[in-house]
Amino acid sequence: MNQRVLQFLLLTACASLGWSFSLSRINKSSAPSALRDFNTHQPTKLFSFAFDDFSDANNDEEEDNGEDSDYSFMASLRQRMNQATERDTLLPLIVLDTMLPRQVLKLQVYNPTFLDLIRLRVADETPTFGLLGMARLATGEHVHLKYGVEVHIEGKPEVCVNAKDGKSGLKIELVAKRRFRIEGDVSQSPMGGWTEATVEFLESSKQEADEENENLSSSSSSSKSSLSSSDSGTTATATSTDRLSLARAMSRARILTNPNANVKNNASLVERWIELAKENEREPGQIDTLLEQLGKIPSADTPSERAFWVGALINPIPAMGVATEIRPALLTARTAEERVQIALNGILSSIQNMSEP
């Protein structure tokens, strides 16, 4: 068995075990992040080897040109790894509505382009695409957001028929998963009439860790600047990022679920909102179904995820009309403290709105 076949068998075995590897050594992949734990979409196929890539038709020539053969093999492998990375971050995009992680949207689709995309993604065993909402500028112009969510097509799409014109379509259920930010330009996909773009997937825990590290770094630089200014007899004003921002976000996030003396029966804000919302739901069991979809509220120690959960609660799909729309603001907020404050303001105003006679 020659060297190329051995390499192929080794790489195939590693891929089947879920191991990651480089050109020089093989390392078992690290533990999945909280975001990957939460994401339940089908695994991406990393490589698709063709038999021609490993042809043994001329063994003698391969032995005479071993170095060239190895170089060609490694170049092909690098190309396939790059393609796998691109497939993981190049996402088809549909502009429809702003969603937050955990939210569920049920649709009947009749648009030909949208139908083609659904069929392709399901057939390729990658039943996901990016969903974007719209934002209204001060000028009155509507533009699509650069922030969205990756949605997963749950189960098998069902055929449906439009009662008005008799056209057939698909009934689908979408579950919002990972958040993302569009990187670069949006272009039309060569696979169909939809658009696509390279995206960066956003993970709350990583964003908050980066935010904390940035705050500590800024605080250290500010301290050095302050000492230098004191030595020279001048007064310096701190303009760095607030290093207590994340701590305040966690503290304010607890307000959402702590007993509140200003609320009826000393209930928390979330409890009071649920109580009032059940009195205003559009169909029986709407809030219970919503709570089942959202799952348990995240810990206050993960303030961004708690803020997204609250946003998904008070801005449900379909809308109840009892709260100001905060989902676009939550998706585009830059810090955990901003996200929690948006959620707090939203739930407080919604409670006030539903409490009025």
mmCIF file of N, CA, C and O in Angstrom, residues 219-232 234-238:
data_model
loop_
_atom_site.group_PDB
_atom_site.id
_atom_site.type_symbol
_atom_site.label_atom_id
_atom_site.label_comp_id
_atom_site.label_asym_id
_atom_site.label_seq_id
_atom_site.Cartn_x
_atom_site.Cartn_y
_atom_site.Cartn_z
ATOM 1 N N SER A 219 -8.334 49.867 31.036
ATOM 2 C CA SER A 219 -8.165 50.371 32.396
ATOM 3 C C SER A 219 -6.696 50.485 32.761
ATOM 4 O O SER A 219 -6.263 51.448 33.381
ATOM 5 N N SER A 220 -5.912 49.466 32.344
ATOM 6 C CA SER A 220 -4.472 49.487 32.629
ATOM 7 C C SER A 220 -3.795 50.648 31.918
ATOM 8 O O SER A 220 -2.970 51.360 32.495
ATOM 9 N N SER A 221 -4.167 50.884 30.664
ATOM 10 C CA SER A 221 -3.580 51.984 29.898
ATOM 11 C C SER A 221 -3.960 53.321 30.511
ATOM 12 O O SER A 221 -3.161 54.250 30.576
ATOM 13 N N SER A 222 -5.218 53.409 31.003
ATOM 14 C CA SER A 222 -5.689 54.644 31.611
ATOM 15 C C SER A 222 -4.938 54.946 32.898
ATOM 16 O O SER A 222 -4.604 56.090 33.182
ATOM 17 N N SER A 223 -4.647 53.877 33.682
ATOM 18 C CA SER A 223 -3.925 54.062 34.944
ATOM 19 C C SER A 223 -2.521 54.597 34.695
ATOM 20 O O SER A 223 -2.055 55.501 35.381
ATOM 21 N N LYS A 224 -1.859 54.052 33.679
ATOM 22 C CA LYS A 224 -0.508 54.514 33.339
ATOM 23 C C LYS A 224 -0.544 55.959 32.884
ATOM 24 O O LYS A 224 0.308 56.771 33.244
ATOM 25 N N SER A 225 -1.577 56.309 32.107
ATOM 26 C CA SER A 225 -1.712 57.675 31.625
ATOM 27 C C SER A 225 -1.962 58.630 32.775
ATOM 28 O O SER A 225 -1.437 59.738 32.830
ATOM 29 N N SER A 226 -2.777 58.178 33.768
ATOM 30 C CA SER A 226 -3.091 59.009 34.922
ATOM 31 C C SER A 226 -1.855 59.275 35.763
ATOM 32 O O SER A 226 -1.618 60.389 36.224
ATOM 33 N N LEU A 227 -1.027 58.227 35.965
ATOM 34 C CA LEU A 227 0.209 58.399 36.729
ATOM 35 C C LEU A 227 1.145 59.367 36.032
ATOM 36 O O LEU A 227 1.758 60.220 36.650
ATOM 37 N N SER A 228 1.245 59.245 34.716
ATOM 38 C CA SER A 228 2.126 60.121 33.947
ATOM 39 C C SER A 228 1.660 61.558 34.048
ATOM 40 O O SER A 228 2.456 62.481 34.202
ATOM 41 N N SER A 229 0.338 61.767 34.008
ATOM 42 C CA SER A 229 -0.216 63.114 34.095
ATOM 43 C C SER A 229 0.017 63.708 35.475
ATOM 44 O O SER A 229 0.298 64.899 35.615
ATOM 45 N N SER A 230 -0.094 62.859 36.519
ATOM 46 C CA SER A 230 0.125 63.343 37.884
ATOM 47 C C SER A 230 1.568 63.780 38.072
ATOM 48 O O SER A 230 1.850 64.783 38.726
ATOM 49 N N ASP A 231 2.493 63.020 37.496
ATOM 50 C CA ASP A 231 3.906 63.359 37.613
ATOM 51 C C ASP A 231 4.207 64.697 36.960
ATOM 52 O O ASP A 231 5.080 65.440 37.394
ATOM 53 N N SER A 232 3.467 65.009 35.899
ATOM 54 C CA SER A 232 3.746 66.250 35.176
ATOM 55 C C SER A 232 2.927 67.419 35.701
ATOM 56 O O SER A 232 2.990 68.519 35.166
ATOM 57 N N THR A 234 -0.417 67.710 35.768
ATOM 58 C CA THR A 234 -1.667 67.962 35.054
ATOM 59 C C THR A 234 -2.717 66.976 35.521
ATOM 60 O O THR A 234 -2.412 65.968 36.142
ATOM 61 N N THR A 235 -3.991 67.249 35.225
ATOM 62 C CA THR A 235 -5.091 66.379 35.610
ATOM 63 C C THR A 235 -5.599 65.640 34.388
ATOM 64 O O THR A 235 -5.887 66.244 33.359
ATOM 65 N N ALA A 236 -5.719 64.283 34.499
ATOM 66 C CA ALA A 236 -6.188 63.473 33.374
ATOM 67 C C ALA A 236 -7.594 62.979 33.660
ATOM 68 O O ALA A 236 -7.933 62.623 34.782
ATOM 69 N N THR A 237 -8.449 62.957 32.644
ATOM 70 C CA THR A 237 -9.810 62.435 32.753
ATOM 71 C C THR A 237 -9.881 61.091 32.064
ATOM 72 O O THR A 237 -9.501 60.967 30.900
ATOM 73 N N ALA A 238 -10.362 60.074 32.765
ATOM 74 C CA ALA A 238 -10.429 58.735 32.189
ATOM 75 C C ALA A 238 -11.456 58.699 31.066
ATOM 76 O O ALA A 238 -12.597 59.107 31.235
#
